[in-house]
Amino acid sequence: METGTPSEAAEEELPEAPPAARSVFGERFDAAVRYAELLATAGVRRGLIGPREVPRLWDRHVLNCAVLAEVVPEKASLCDVGSGAGLPGIPVALARPDLSVTLLEPLLRRTTFLEEVVRELGLENVTVVRGRAEEMIGKLSVDVVTARAVAPLERLAGWGLPLLRPYGQMLALKGDTAEQELADARGALSKLGAVEWSVVQAGGGTVATPTHVVRVQVGESPGGVRAATRRAKAARAGRAAGGDRGAAGGRGGGRRRR
């Protein structure tokens, strides 16, 4: 990965990994350290991380996101919507190699960074996809959707819930506004097929300030009626395209037999 020569200031400002990082990342601790270094250098130069965030990268960003892994089911498929610099998707993938993680991000400069990071860290359980969540309905279906600092909960739910499989869940990292956002979004969540919602904490005893997570569980129809219609339309289009390819193949085969 092209990182150039990091500024002396960035090198001095990036603190050593705290002891908690070893317990959170286990065998992937060294990869987590390298990820923090990339955020502090290439991430800052490319405008994905603010320079003032470097001194608190571990506590405020990397570990704050990694502890989300505590509430993700085993061997789940996960989509990190609006992944940006890979937060929370990459820390969660580092902490939980059993997960299959998709980093979904619409901006090219960010997906380029993510692809380079995934390649350098050797994250075989991570895939980078360029696109918007609303474009992925019917194309991507996962057990868990995550997001951090993407949008207010009501809008985020409209993007994230339609990507879930039946009975999946969205885990949104929120700050002190978590309870209020959840209260404001309850009506919209019901219309989007949600059946349960709550605010949970992750990282208690691991990080100084536990991470507030809004957990939204869906029922049989993730995203509501509109999303179900779009999924059905996408499925029909996929079947039609498959039929066209099969017919073309059959015609080609007939010519070869002659």
Short mmCIF file of C-alpha atoms in Angstrom, two decimals:
data_model
loop_
_atom_site.label_atom_id
_atom_site.label_comp_id
_atom_site.label_asym_id
_atom_site.label_seq_id
_atom_site.Cartn_x
_atom_site.Cartn_y
_atom_site.Cartn_z
CA MET A 1 0.00 0.00 0.00
CA GLU A 2 1.27 3.48 -0.87
CA THR A 3 1.78 5.27 2.41
CA GLY A 4 4.67 7.62 1.68
CA THR A 5 6.67 9.03 4.57
CA PRO A 6 4.40 9.90 7.48
CA SER A 7 4.96 13.26 9.08
CA GLU A 8 6.94 13.29 12.29
CA ALA A 9 3.97 14.89 14.02
CA ALA A 10 1.68 12.02 13.05
CA GLU A 11 4.27 9.46 14.20
CA GLU A 12 4.68 11.20 17.54
CA GLU A 13 0.96 11.69 18.07
CA LEU A 14 -0.09 8.08 17.45
CA PRO A 15 0.02 6.43 20.88
CA GLU A 16 1.04 2.86 21.49
CA ALA A 17 -1.73 0.31 21.48
CA PRO A 18 -3.34 0.07 24.93
CA PRO A 19 -3.19 -3.29 26.78
CA ALA A 20 -6.88 -3.90 26.03
CA ALA A 21 -6.09 -4.13 22.31
CA ARG A 22 -4.23 -7.41 22.80
CA SER A 23 -7.22 -9.06 24.43
CA VAL A 24 -9.66 -7.68 21.86
CA PHE A 25 -7.69 -8.59 18.72
CA GLY A 26 -5.81 -11.69 19.92
CA GLU A 27 -3.76 -13.21 17.09
CA ARG A 28 -4.61 -10.25 14.86
CA PHE A 29 -3.14 -7.69 17.25
CA ASP A 30 -0.24 -6.86 14.89
CA ALA A 31 -2.68 -6.34 12.03
CA ALA A 32 -4.73 -4.01 14.23
CA VAL A 33 -1.61 -2.00 15.05
CA ARG A 34 -0.83 -1.71 11.34
CA TYR A 35 -4.38 -0.57 10.65
CA ALA A 36 -4.05 2.19 13.25
CA GLU A 37 -0.78 3.25 11.60
CA LEU A 38 -2.44 3.41 8.19
CA LEU A 39 -5.29 5.51 9.56
CA ALA A 40 -2.77 7.89 11.16
CA THR A 41 -0.75 8.31 7.96
CA ALA A 42 -2.47 7.52 4.65
CA GLY A 43 -5.90 7.98 6.25
CA VAL A 44 -5.04 11.50 7.36
CA ARG A 45 -3.37 12.47 4.07
CA ARG A 46 -6.40 11.29 2.09
CA GLY A 47 -8.84 13.15 4.31
CA LEU A 48 -10.48 10.07 5.82
CA ILE A 49 -9.35 10.84 9.37
CA GLY A 50 -8.83 14.29 10.84
CA PRO A 51 -5.27 15.01 12.07
CA ARG A 52 -6.61 15.87 15.52
CA GLU A 53 -8.08 12.37 15.83
CA VAL A 54 -4.67 10.67 15.66
CA PRO A 55 -3.85 10.91 19.40
CA ARG A 56 -7.16 9.22 20.25
CA LEU A 57 -7.33 6.73 17.39
CA TRP A 58 -7.19 3.70 19.65
CA ASP A 59 -9.74 4.65 22.28
CA ARG A 60 -12.17 6.75 20.26
CA HIS A 61 -12.07 4.86 16.98
CA VAL A 62 -10.36 1.46 16.72
CA LEU A 63 -11.29 -0.06 20.09
CA ASN A 64 -14.58 1.83 20.27
CA CYS A 65 -15.58 0.01 17.07
CA ALA A 66 -13.93 -3.34 17.78
CA VAL A 67 -15.97 -3.97 20.93
CA LEU A 68 -19.07 -4.06 18.73
CA ALA A 69 -17.93 -7.61 17.96
CA GLU A 70 -19.26 -8.60 21.41
CA VAL A 71 -22.86 -8.34 20.21
CA VAL A 72 -22.50 -9.84 16.71
CA PRO A 73 -23.72 -13.47 16.36
CA GLU A 74 -21.20 -16.18 15.50
CA LYS A 75 -20.36 -16.81 11.84
CA ALA A 76 -22.68 -14.04 10.69
CA SER A 77 -22.51 -12.19 7.41
CA LEU A 78 -22.16 -8.46 8.04
CA CYS A 79 -22.41 -5.33 5.90
CA ASP A 80 -20.83 -2.10 7.14
CA VAL A 81 -22.88 0.65 5.47
CA GLY A 82 -21.02 3.86 4.60
CA SER A 83 -17.80 2.28 5.80
CA GLY A 84 -15.60 5.33 5.16
CA ALA A 85 -12.15 4.53 6.53
CA GLY A 86 -13.35 1.06 7.57
CA LEU A 87 -14.97 1.96 10.89
CA PRO A 88 -16.46 -0.14 12.38
CA GLY A 89 -16.14 -2.87 9.74
CA ILE A 90 -12.38 -3.46 9.78
CA PRO A 91 -11.92 -3.53 13.59
CA VAL A 92 -14.87 -5.93 13.87
CA ALA A 93 -13.43 -8.13 11.12
CA LEU A 94 -10.05 -8.13 12.87
CA ALA A 95 -11.59 -9.08 16.20
CA ARG A 96 -13.89 -11.71 14.67
CA PRO A 97 -12.29 -13.74 11.85
CA ASP A 98 -15.37 -16.01 11.86
CA LEU A 99 -17.46 -13.22 10.31
CA SER A 100 -17.93 -12.53 6.61
CA VAL A 101 -17.70 -8.73 6.30
CA THR A 102 -18.68 -6.48 3.39
CA LEU A 103 -17.49 -2.86 3.48
CA LEU A 104 -20.06 -0.86 1.50
CA GLU A 105 -18.92 2.63 0.51
CA PRO A 106 -20.01 4.86 -2.42
CA LEU A 107 -16.91 7.08 -2.80
CA LEU A 108 -14.04 5.86 -4.98
CA ARG A 109 -11.22 7.42 -2.94
CA ARG A 110 -12.52 5.63 0.15
CA THR A 111 -13.02 2.25 -1.51
CA THR A 112 -9.51 2.54 -2.94
CA PHE A 113 -8.14 3.04 0.58
CA LEU A 114 -10.24 0.18 1.93
CA GLU A 115 -9.09 -2.22 -0.78
CA GLU A 116 -5.46 -1.34 -0.07
CA VAL A 117 -5.93 -1.85 3.67
CA VAL A 118 -7.69 -5.19 3.21
CA ARG A 119 -4.93 -6.37 0.89
CA GLU A 120 -2.09 -5.23 3.16
CA LEU A 121 -3.64 -6.72 6.30
CA GLY A 122 -4.50 -9.98 4.53
CA LEU A 123 -8.15 -9.86 5.59
CA GLU A 124 -9.60 -12.81 3.72
CA ASN A 125 -12.95 -12.43 5.49
CA VAL A 126 -13.49 -8.89 4.12
CA THR A 127 -14.86 -7.72 0.75
CA VAL A 128 -15.03 -4.10 -0.42
CA VAL A 129 -18.03 -3.04 -2.52
CA ARG A 130 -18.48 0.39 -4.04
CA GLY A 131 -22.10 1.50 -4.00
CA ARG A 132 -24.97 2.96 -2.03
CA ALA A 133 -27.13 0.90 0.28
CA GLU A 134 -30.31 1.69 -1.65
CA GLU A 135 -28.70 0.30 -4.81
CA MET A 136 -27.93 -3.02 -3.10
CA ILE A 137 -31.51 -4.05 -2.28
CA GLY A 138 -32.05 -7.42 -3.90
CA LYS A 139 -28.33 -7.77 -4.61
CA LEU A 140 -26.95 -8.00 -1.08
CA SER A 141 -28.53 -9.80 1.87
CA VAL A 142 -26.82 -10.19 5.26
CA ASP A 143 -27.44 -11.20 8.86
CA VAL A 144 -26.14 -7.95 10.37
CA VAL A 145 -25.85 -4.35 9.17
CA THR A 146 -23.51 -1.97 11.00
CA ALA A 147 -22.97 1.76 10.69
CA ARG A 148 -21.18 4.56 12.48
CA ALA A 149 -21.64 8.31 12.05
CA VAL A 150 -23.50 7.84 8.76
CA ALA A 151 -26.92 9.45 9.33
CA PRO A 152 -29.68 9.94 11.92
CA LEU A 153 -31.22 6.63 12.92
CA GLU A 154 -34.49 7.04 11.00
CA ARG A 155 -32.70 7.67 7.70
CA LEU A 156 -30.07 5.03 8.42
CA ALA A 157 -32.76 2.43 9.04
CA GLY A 158 -34.26 3.18 5.63
CA TRP A 159 -30.92 2.32 4.05
CA GLY A 160 -29.80 -0.53 6.27
CA LEU A 161 -32.86 -2.60 7.20
CA PRO A 162 -33.71 -3.57 3.59
CA LEU A 163 -30.29 -5.26 3.32
CA LEU A 164 -31.06 -7.66 6.16
CA ARG A 165 -32.22 -11.23 5.90
CA PRO A 166 -35.43 -12.10 7.76
CA TYR A 167 -34.86 -11.82 11.52
CA GLY A 168 -31.52 -10.05 11.03
CA GLN A 169 -30.40 -7.01 12.98
CA MET A 170 -28.91 -3.58 12.49
CA LEU A 171 -26.27 -2.42 14.97
CA ALA A 172 -25.75 1.34 14.83
CA LEU A 173 -23.00 2.95 16.89
CA LYS A 174 -24.36 6.09 18.51
CA GLY A 175 -23.21 8.43 21.23
CA ASP A 176 -25.18 10.03 24.02
CA THR A 177 -28.07 10.68 21.63
CA ALA A 178 -28.82 6.97 21.19
CA GLU A 179 -31.92 6.85 23.39
CA GLN A 180 -33.40 10.02 21.91
CA GLU A 181 -32.75 8.95 18.32
CA LEU A 182 -34.39 5.63 19.03
CA ALA A 183 -37.43 7.30 20.57
CA ASP A 184 -37.77 9.60 17.55
CA ALA A 185 -37.45 6.75 15.05
CA ARG A 186 -39.85 4.17 16.51
CA GLY A 187 -42.68 4.89 14.10
CA ALA A 188 -40.40 4.65 11.09
CA LEU A 189 -38.79 1.46 12.41
CA SER A 190 -42.17 -0.27 12.64
CA LYS A 191 -42.98 0.64 9.02
CA LEU A 192 -39.60 -0.73 7.97
CA GLY A 193 -40.32 -4.17 9.39
CA ALA A 194 -38.59 -3.81 12.75
CA VAL A 195 -40.08 -5.85 15.60
CA GLU A 196 -37.68 -5.08 18.47
CA TRP A 197 -35.25 -2.30 19.29
CA SER A 198 -33.10 -1.26 22.22
CA VAL A 199 -29.90 0.49 23.24
CA VAL A 200 -27.14 -1.81 24.47
CA GLN A 201 -23.60 -1.17 25.63
CA ALA A 202 -20.49 -2.91 24.37
CA GLY A 203 -16.98 -2.87 25.75
CA GLY A 204 -17.77 -2.55 29.43
CA GLY A 205 -14.57 -3.36 31.31
CA THR A 206 -12.55 -3.12 28.08
CA VAL A 207 -12.76 0.54 27.08
CA ALA A 208 -12.98 3.55 29.38
CA THR A 209 -16.31 4.61 27.88
CA PRO A 210 -18.56 1.78 26.69
CA THR A 211 -19.89 2.02 23.16
CA HIS A 212 -23.60 2.81 22.82
CA VAL A 213 -25.24 0.59 20.22
CA VAL A 214 -28.76 0.88 18.87
CA ARG A 215 -29.88 -2.66 18.08
CA VAL A 216 -32.83 -3.05 15.72
CA GLN A 217 -34.24 -6.52 15.03
CA VAL A 218 -36.40 -7.12 11.96
CA GLY A 219 -39.07 -9.74 11.35
CA GLU A 220 -40.04 -11.54 8.16
CA SER A 221 -40.05 -8.41 5.96
CA PRO A 222 -36.82 -6.40 6.38
CA GLY A 223 -37.27 -2.86 5.10
CA GLY A 224 -41.05 -3.09 4.83
CA VAL A 225 -43.30 -3.34 1.78
CA ARG A 226 -41.23 -1.17 -0.55
CA ALA A 227 -38.06 -3.14 0.06
CA ALA A 228 -39.91 -6.44 -0.43
CA THR A 229 -41.21 -5.17 -3.77
CA ARG A 230 -37.74 -4.09 -4.88
CA ARG A 231 -36.25 -7.43 -3.83
CA ALA A 232 -38.88 -9.31 -5.80
CA LYS A 233 -38.26 -7.11 -8.85
CA ALA A 234 -34.52 -7.69 -8.60
CA ALA A 235 -35.06 -11.44 -8.28
CA ARG A 236 -37.27 -11.48 -11.40
CA ALA A 237 -34.68 -9.48 -13.32
CA GLY A 238 -31.98 -11.91 -12.22
CA ARG A 239 -34.00 -14.91 -13.34
CA ALA A 240 -34.76 -13.27 -16.68
CA ALA A 241 -31.09 -12.49 -17.24
CA GLY A 242 -30.19 -16.06 -16.37
CA GLY A 243 -32.79 -17.35 -18.83
CA ASP A 244 -31.43 -15.12 -21.58
CA ARG A 245 -27.92 -16.38 -20.99
CA GLY A 246 -29.16 -19.99 -21.00
CA ALA A 247 -31.01 -19.47 -24.28
CA ALA A 248 -27.97 -17.85 -25.83
CA GLY A 249 -25.85 -20.74 -24.64
CA GLY A 250 -28.31 -23.24 -26.08
CA ARG A 251 -28.31 -21.52 -29.46
CA GLY A 252 -24.54 -21.42 -29.45
CA GLY A 253 -24.40 -25.11 -28.56
CA GLY A 254 -26.74 -25.95 -31.47
CA ARG A 255 -24.46 -24.21 -33.93
CA ARG A 256 -21.46 -26.07 -32.60
CA ARG A 257 -23.28 -29.41 -33.03
CA ARG A 258 -23.95 -28.61 -36.65
#
